[in-house]
């Protein structure tokens, strides 16, 4: 019976998986940004427009941030009143509510790459 040859391409597989994970993290961050944008307090919409998603593919870390001088205060101040559907903890709640979906997005990108 002939012997089968098996070639292990570990470094190539690792590179493909890391790239797919980075892409999944970015898509997941975009998802969290989308959810948080629907919750961010509105006045003139500057806070809402300042939201961005980013990913450090080398470290496999994603971030969602809002860039206004008052973004953190708006996020943390639980006593301020907001329009219906808008609230404090807009980013934290979006991340908590979307965590499962983000994991699904990352896993789907890795499966697709393999």
CSV table of N, CA and C in Angstrom, one decimal:
chain,number,residue,atom,x,y,z
A,1,UNK,N,0.8,-1.2,0.0
A,1,UNK,CA,0.0,0.0,0.0
A,1,UNK,C,0.9,1.2,0.0
A,2,UNK,N,0.7,2.2,-0.9
A,2,UNK,CA,1.5,3.4,-1.0
A,2,UNK,C,1.3,4.3,0.2
A,3,UNK,N,2.3,4.9,0.6
A,3,UNK,CA,2.2,5.9,1.7
A,3,UNK,C,1.8,7.2,1.2
A,4,UNK,N,1.0,7.9,2.0
A,4,UNK,CA,0.5,9.2,1.7
A,4,UNK,C,1.5,10.2,2.2
A,5,UNK,N,1.7,11.3,1.5
A,5,UNK,CA,2.6,12.4,2.0
A,5,UNK,C,1.7,13.5,2.6
A,6,UNK,N,2.1,14.0,3.7
A,6,UNK,CA,1.4,15.1,4.3
A,6,UNK,C,2.4,16.2,4.5
A,7,UNK,N,2.0,17.4,4.0
A,7,UNK,CA,2.9,18.6,4.2
A,7,UNK,C,2.2,19.5,5.2
A,8,UNK,N,2.9,19.9,6.2
A,8,UNK,CA,2.4,20.8,7.2
A,8,UNK,C,2.8,22.2,6.8
A,9,UNK,N,1.8,23.0,6.6
A,9,UNK,CA,2.0,24.4,6.2
A,9,UNK,C,1.5,25.4,7.4
A,10,UNK,N,2.0,25.1,8.6
A,10,UNK,CA,1.7,25.8,9.8
A,10,UNK,C,1.8,27.3,9.7
A,11,UNK,N,3.0,27.8,9.2
A,11,UNK,CA,3.2,29.3,9.2
A,11,UNK,C,2.2,29.9,8.2
A,12,UNK,N,1.9,29.3,7.1
A,12,UNK,CA,1.0,29.9,6.1
A,12,UNK,C,-0.4,29.9,6.6
A,13,UNK,N,-0.8,28.8,7.3
A,13,UNK,CA,-2.1,28.7,7.9
A,13,UNK,C,-2.3,29.8,9.0
A,14,UNK,N,-1.3,29.9,9.8
A,14,UNK,CA,-1.3,30.9,10.9
A,14,UNK,C,-1.5,32.3,10.3
A,15,UNK,N,-0.7,32.6,9.2
A,15,UNK,CA,-0.8,33.9,8.6
A,15,UNK,C,-2.2,34.1,8.0
A,16,UNK,N,-2.8,33.1,7.4
A,16,UNK,CA,-4.2,33.3,6.8
A,16,UNK,C,-5.2,33.5,7.9
A,17,UNK,N,-5.1,32.7,9.0
A,17,UNK,CA,-6.0,32.8,10.2
A,17,UNK,C,-5.9,34.2,10.8
A,18,UNK,N,-4.7,34.7,11.0
A,18,UNK,CA,-4.5,36.0,11.6
A,18,UNK,C,-5.1,37.1,10.8
A,19,UNK,N,-4.9,37.0,9.5
A,19,UNK,CA,-5.4,38.0,8.6
A,19,UNK,C,-7.0,38.0,8.6
A,20,UNK,N,-7.5,36.8,8.6
A,20,UNK,CA,-9.0,36.7,8.7
A,20,UNK,C,-9.5,37.2,10.1
A,21,UNK,N,-8.8,36.9,11.1
A,21,UNK,CA,-9.2,37.3,12.5
A,21,UNK,C,-9.2,38.9,12.5
A,22,UNK,N,-8.1,39.5,11.9
A,22,UNK,CA,-8.1,40.9,11.9
A,22,UNK,C,-9.2,41.5,11.1
A,23,UNK,N,-9.6,40.9,10.0
A,23,UNK,CA,-10.7,41.4,9.2
A,23,UNK,C,-12.0,41.2,10.0
A,24,UNK,N,-12.1,40.1,10.7
A,24,UNK,CA,-13.3,39.9,11.5
A,24,UNK,C,-13.4,40.9,12.7
A,25,UNK,N,-12.3,41.2,13.3
A,25,UNK,CA,-12.3,42.2,14.4
A,25,UNK,C,-12.7,43.5,13.9
A,26,UNK,N,-12.2,43.9,12.7
A,26,UNK,CA,-12.7,45.2,12.1
A,26,UNK,C,-14.2,45.2,11.9
A,27,UNK,N,-14.7,44.1,11.2
A,27,UNK,CA,-16.1,44.1,11.0
A,27,UNK,C,-16.9,44.1,12.3
A,28,UNK,N,-16.4,43.4,13.3
A,28,UNK,CA,-17.0,43.4,14.6
A,28,UNK,C,-17.0,44.7,15.2
A,29,UNK,N,-15.9,45.5,15.1
A,29,UNK,CA,-15.9,46.8,15.7
A,29,UNK,C,-16.8,47.7,14.9
A,30,UNK,N,-17.0,47.6,13.6
A,30,UNK,CA,-17.9,48.3,12.9
A,30,UNK,C,-19.4,48.0,13.3
A,31,UNK,N,-19.6,46.8,13.7
A,31,UNK,CA,-20.9,46.4,14.2
A,31,UNK,C,-21.2,47.1,15.5
A,32,UNK,N,-20.2,47.1,16.4
A,32,UNK,CA,-20.4,47.7,17.7
A,32,UNK,C,-20.6,49.2,17.5
A,33,UNK,N,-19.8,49.8,16.6
A,33,UNK,CA,-20.0,51.2,16.3
A,33,UNK,C,-21.4,51.5,15.8
A,34,UNK,N,-21.9,50.7,14.9
A,34,UNK,CA,-23.3,50.9,14.4
A,34,UNK,C,-24.3,50.9,15.5
A,35,UNK,N,-24.2,49.9,16.4
A,35,UNK,CA,-25.1,49.8,17.5
A,35,UNK,C,-25.0,51.0,18.4
A,36,UNK,N,-23.8,51.4,18.8
A,36,UNK,CA,-23.5,52.5,19.7
A,36,UNK,C,-24.0,53.8,19.1
A,37,UNK,N,-23.8,54.0,17.8
A,37,UNK,CA,-24.3,55.2,17.1
A,37,UNK,C,-25.8,55.4,17.2
A,38,UNK,N,-26.5,54.4,17.3
A,38,UNK,CA,-28.0,54.5,17.5
A,38,UNK,C,-28.3,54.9,18.9
A,39,UNK,N,-27.4,54.8,19.8
A,39,UNK,CA,-27.6,55.0,21.3
A,39,UNK,C,-27.0,56.3,21.8
A,40,UNK,N,-26.0,56.8,21.0
A,40,UNK,CA,-25.2,58.0,21.5
A,40,UNK,C,-26.1,59.2,21.7
A,41,UNK,N,-26.0,59.9,22.8
A,41,UNK,CA,-26.8,61.1,23.0
A,41,UNK,C,-26.6,62.1,21.9
A,42,UNK,N,-27.7,62.7,21.5
A,42,UNK,CA,-27.7,63.7,20.4
A,42,UNK,C,-28.0,65.1,20.9
A,43,UNK,N,-27.2,66.0,20.4
A,43,UNK,CA,-27.5,67.4,20.5
A,43,UNK,C,-27.4,68.0,19.1
A,44,UNK,N,-26.2,68.2,18.7
A,44,UNK,CA,-26.0,68.6,17.3
A,44,UNK,C,-25.4,67.5,16.4
A,45,UNK,N,-25.3,66.3,17.0
A,45,UNK,CA,-24.8,65.1,16.3
A,45,UNK,C,-23.3,65.1,16.1
A,46,UNK,N,-22.5,66.0,16.7
A,46,UNK,CA,-21.1,66.0,16.6
A,46,UNK,C,-20.5,64.7,17.3
A,47,UNK,N,-21.0,64.3,18.4
A,47,UNK,CA,-20.6,63.1,19.1
A,47,UNK,C,-20.8,61.9,18.2
A,48,UNK,N,-22.0,61.8,17.6
A,48,UNK,CA,-22.4,60.7,16.8
A,48,UNK,C,-21.4,60.6,15.6
A,49,UNK,N,-21.1,61.7,14.9
A,49,UNK,CA,-20.3,61.7,13.8
A,49,UNK,C,-18.8,61.4,14.1
A,50,UNK,N,-18.4,61.6,15.3
A,50,UNK,CA,-17.0,61.4,15.7
A,50,UNK,C,-16.6,59.9,15.9
A,51,UNK,N,-17.6,59.0,15.9
A,51,UNK,CA,-17.3,57.6,16.1
A,51,UNK,C,-16.5,57.0,15.1
A,52,UNK,N,-15.5,56.2,15.5
A,52,UNK,CA,-14.7,55.4,14.5
A,52,UNK,C,-14.4,54.0,15.1
A,53,UNK,N,-14.2,53.1,14.1
A,53,UNK,CA,-13.8,51.7,14.5
A,53,UNK,C,-12.4,51.6,13.9
A,54,UNK,N,-11.5,50.9,14.6
A,54,UNK,CA,-10.1,50.6,14.1
A,54,UNK,C,-9.7,49.3,14.6
A,55,UNK,N,-8.6,48.8,14.0
A,55,UNK,CA,-8.1,47.5,14.4
A,55,UNK,C,-6.6,47.5,14.3
A,56,UNK,N,-5.9,46.9,15.3
A,56,UNK,CA,-4.5,46.7,15.2
A,56,UNK,C,-4.3,45.3,14.8
A,57,UNK,N,-4.0,45.0,13.6
A,57,UNK,CA,-4.0,43.6,13.1
A,57,UNK,C,-2.8,42.9,13.7
A,58,UNK,N,-1.7,43.6,14.0
A,58,UNK,CA,-0.6,42.9,14.6
A,58,UNK,C,-0.9,42.4,16.0
A,59,UNK,N,-1.6,43.1,16.8
A,59,UNK,CA,-1.9,42.7,18.1
A,59,UNK,C,-3.3,42.0,18.2
A,60,UNK,N,-4.0,42.0,17.1
A,60,UNK,CA,-5.4,41.5,17.0
A,60,UNK,C,-6.3,42.1,18.1
A,61,UNK,N,-6.3,43.5,18.1
A,61,UNK,CA,-7.1,44.2,19.0
A,61,UNK,C,-7.9,45.2,18.2
A,62,UNK,N,-9.2,45.4,18.5
A,62,UNK,CA,-10.1,46.3,17.8
A,62,UNK,C,-10.5,47.4,18.9
A,63,UNK,N,-10.9,48.5,18.3
A,63,UNK,CA,-11.3,49.6,19.2
A,63,UNK,C,-12.5,50.4,18.5
A,64,UNK,N,-13.3,50.9,19.3
A,64,UNK,CA,-14.4,51.8,18.9
A,64,UNK,C,-14.2,53.0,19.8
A,65,UNK,N,-14.2,54.2,19.2
A,65,UNK,CA,-14.0,55.4,20.0
A,65,UNK,C,-14.8,56.5,19.4
A,66,UNK,N,-15.0,57.5,20.3
A,66,UNK,CA,-15.7,58.7,20.0
A,66,UNK,C,-14.7,59.9,20.3
A,67,UNK,N,-14.6,60.8,19.4
A,67,UNK,CA,-13.6,61.8,19.6
A,67,UNK,C,-14.2,63.2,19.7
A,68,UNK,N,-14.8,63.5,20.8
A,68,UNK,CA,-15.2,64.9,21.2
A,68,UNK,C,-14.7,65.1,22.6
A,69,UNK,N,-14.5,66.4,23.0
A,69,UNK,CA,-14.0,66.6,24.4
A,69,UNK,C,-15.0,66.1,25.4
A,70,UNK,N,-16.2,65.9,25.1
A,70,UNK,CA,-17.2,65.5,26.1
A,70,UNK,C,-17.7,64.1,26.0
A,71,UNK,N,-17.1,63.3,25.1
A,71,UNK,CA,-17.5,61.9,24.8
A,71,UNK,C,-17.5,61.1,26.1
A,72,UNK,N,-16.4,61.1,26.8
A,72,UNK,CA,-16.3,60.3,28.1
A,72,UNK,C,-17.3,60.7,29.1
A,73,UNK,N,-17.5,62.0,29.3
A,73,UNK,CA,-18.5,62.5,30.3
A,73,UNK,C,-19.9,62.1,29.9
A,74,UNK,N,-20.2,62.2,28.6
A,74,UNK,CA,-21.6,61.8,28.1
A,74,UNK,C,-21.8,60.3,28.4
A,75,UNK,N,-20.7,59.5,28.2
A,75,UNK,CA,-20.8,58.1,28.4
A,75,UNK,C,-21.1,57.7,29.8
A,76,UNK,N,-20.4,58.4,30.7
A,76,UNK,CA,-20.4,58.0,32.2
A,76,UNK,C,-21.5,58.7,33.0
A,77,UNK,N,-22.0,59.8,32.6
A,77,UNK,CA,-22.9,60.6,33.4
A,77,UNK,C,-24.3,60.0,33.4
A,78,UNK,N,-24.7,59.2,34.4
A,78,UNK,CA,-25.9,58.5,34.4
A,78,UNK,C,-27.1,59.4,34.8
A,79,UNK,N,-26.9,60.6,35.3
A,79,UNK,CA,-28.0,61.4,35.7
A,79,UNK,C,-28.5,62.4,34.6
A,80,UNK,N,-27.8,62.5,33.5
A,80,UNK,CA,-28.2,63.4,32.5
A,80,UNK,C,-29.4,62.7,31.7
A,81,UNK,N,-30.3,63.6,31.2
A,81,UNK,CA,-31.4,63.1,30.5
A,81,UNK,C,-31.1,63.1,29.0
A,82,UNK,N,-31.7,62.1,28.3
A,82,UNK,CA,-31.4,62.0,26.8
A,82,UNK,C,-32.7,61.7,26.1
A,83,UNK,N,-32.7,62.0,24.8
A,83,UNK,CA,-33.8,61.7,23.9
A,83,UNK,C,-34.2,60.2,24.0
A,84,UNK,N,-35.4,59.9,23.6
A,84,UNK,CA,-35.7,58.4,23.6
A,84,UNK,C,-34.8,57.6,22.8
A,85,UNK,N,-34.4,56.5,23.3
A,85,UNK,CA,-33.4,55.6,22.6
A,85,UNK,C,-32.0,56.0,22.8
A,86,UNK,N,-31.7,57.1,23.3
A,86,UNK,CA,-30.3,57.6,23.5
A,86,UNK,C,-30.0,57.5,25.0
A,87,UNK,N,-28.8,57.3,25.3
A,87,UNK,CA,-28.5,57.0,26.8
A,87,UNK,C,-27.0,57.1,27.1
A,88,UNK,N,-26.7,57.2,28.4
A,88,UNK,CA,-25.4,57.1,28.9
A,88,UNK,C,-24.9,55.6,28.7
A,89,UNK,N,-23.7,55.4,28.8
A,89,UNK,CA,-23.1,54.0,28.6
A,89,UNK,C,-23.5,53.5,27.2
A,90,UNK,N,-23.5,54.4,26.2
A,90,UNK,CA,-23.9,54.0,24.8
A,90,UNK,C,-22.9,53.1,24.2
A,91,UNK,N,-21.6,53.2,24.5
A,91,UNK,CA,-20.6,52.3,23.9
A,91,UNK,C,-20.5,51.0,24.7
A,92,UNK,N,-20.5,51.1,26.0
A,92,UNK,CA,-20.4,49.9,26.9
A,92,UNK,C,-21.6,49.0,26.6
A,93,UNK,N,-22.8,49.5,26.6
A,93,UNK,CA,-24.0,48.7,26.4
A,93,UNK,C,-24.0,48.1,25.0
A,94,UNK,N,-23.5,48.8,24.0
A,94,UNK,CA,-23.5,48.3,22.6
A,94,UNK,C,-22.5,47.1,22.5
A,95,UNK,N,-21.4,47.3,23.2
A,95,UNK,CA,-20.4,46.2,23.2
A,95,UNK,C,-21.0,44.9,23.9
A,96,UNK,N,-21.6,45.1,25.1
A,96,UNK,CA,-22.2,44.0,25.8
A,96,UNK,C,-23.3,43.3,25.0
A,97,UNK,N,-24.1,44.1,24.4
A,97,UNK,CA,-25.3,43.6,23.7
A,97,UNK,C,-24.8,42.9,22.3
A,98,UNK,N,-23.7,43.3,21.8
A,98,UNK,CA,-23.2,42.8,20.5
A,98,UNK,C,-22.1,41.7,20.6
A,99,UNK,N,-21.7,41.4,21.8
A,99,UNK,CA,-20.5,40.5,22.0
A,99,UNK,C,-20.7,39.2,21.2
A,100,UNK,N,-21.8,38.6,21.4
A,100,UNK,CA,-22.0,37.3,20.7
A,100,UNK,C,-22.0,37.5,19.2
A,101,UNK,N,-22.5,38.5,18.7
A,101,UNK,CA,-22.5,38.8,17.2
A,101,UNK,C,-21.1,39.1,16.7
A,102,UNK,N,-20.3,39.8,17.5
A,102,UNK,CA,-18.9,40.0,17.1
A,102,UNK,C,-18.2,38.7,17.1
A,103,UNK,N,-18.3,37.9,18.0
A,103,UNK,CA,-17.6,36.6,18.0
A,103,UNK,C,-18.0,35.8,16.8
A,104,UNK,N,-19.3,35.8,16.4
A,104,UNK,CA,-19.8,35.1,15.2
A,104,UNK,C,-19.2,35.7,13.9
A,105,UNK,N,-19.0,37.0,13.9
A,105,UNK,CA,-18.4,37.6,12.7
A,105,UNK,C,-16.9,37.2,12.6
A,106,UNK,N,-16.2,37.2,13.7
A,106,UNK,CA,-14.8,36.8,13.6
A,106,UNK,C,-14.7,35.4,13.2
A,107,UNK,N,-15.5,34.5,13.9
A,107,UNK,CA,-15.5,33.1,13.5
A,107,UNK,C,-15.8,32.8,12.1
A,108,UNK,N,-16.8,33.6,11.5
A,108,UNK,CA,-17.2,33.4,10.1
A,108,UNK,C,-16.0,33.8,9.2
A,109,UNK,N,-15.3,34.9,9.5
A,109,UNK,CA,-14.2,35.3,8.7
A,109,UNK,C,-13.1,34.2,8.7
A,110,UNK,N,-12.8,33.6,9.8
A,110,UNK,CA,-11.8,32.6,9.9
A,110,UNK,C,-12.2,31.3,9.2
A,111,UNK,N,-13.5,30.9,9.4
A,111,UNK,CA,-14.0,29.8,8.6
A,111,UNK,C,-13.9,30.0,7.1
A,112,UNK,N,-14.2,31.2,6.7
A,112,UNK,CA,-14.2,31.5,5.2
A,112,UNK,C,-12.8,31.5,4.7
A,113,UNK,N,-11.8,31.9,5.5
A,113,UNK,CA,-10.4,31.9,5.1
A,113,UNK,C,-9.9,30.4,5.0
A,114,UNK,N,-10.4,29.6,5.8
A,114,UNK,CA,-9.9,28.2,5.8
A,114,UNK,C,-10.6,27.4,4.8
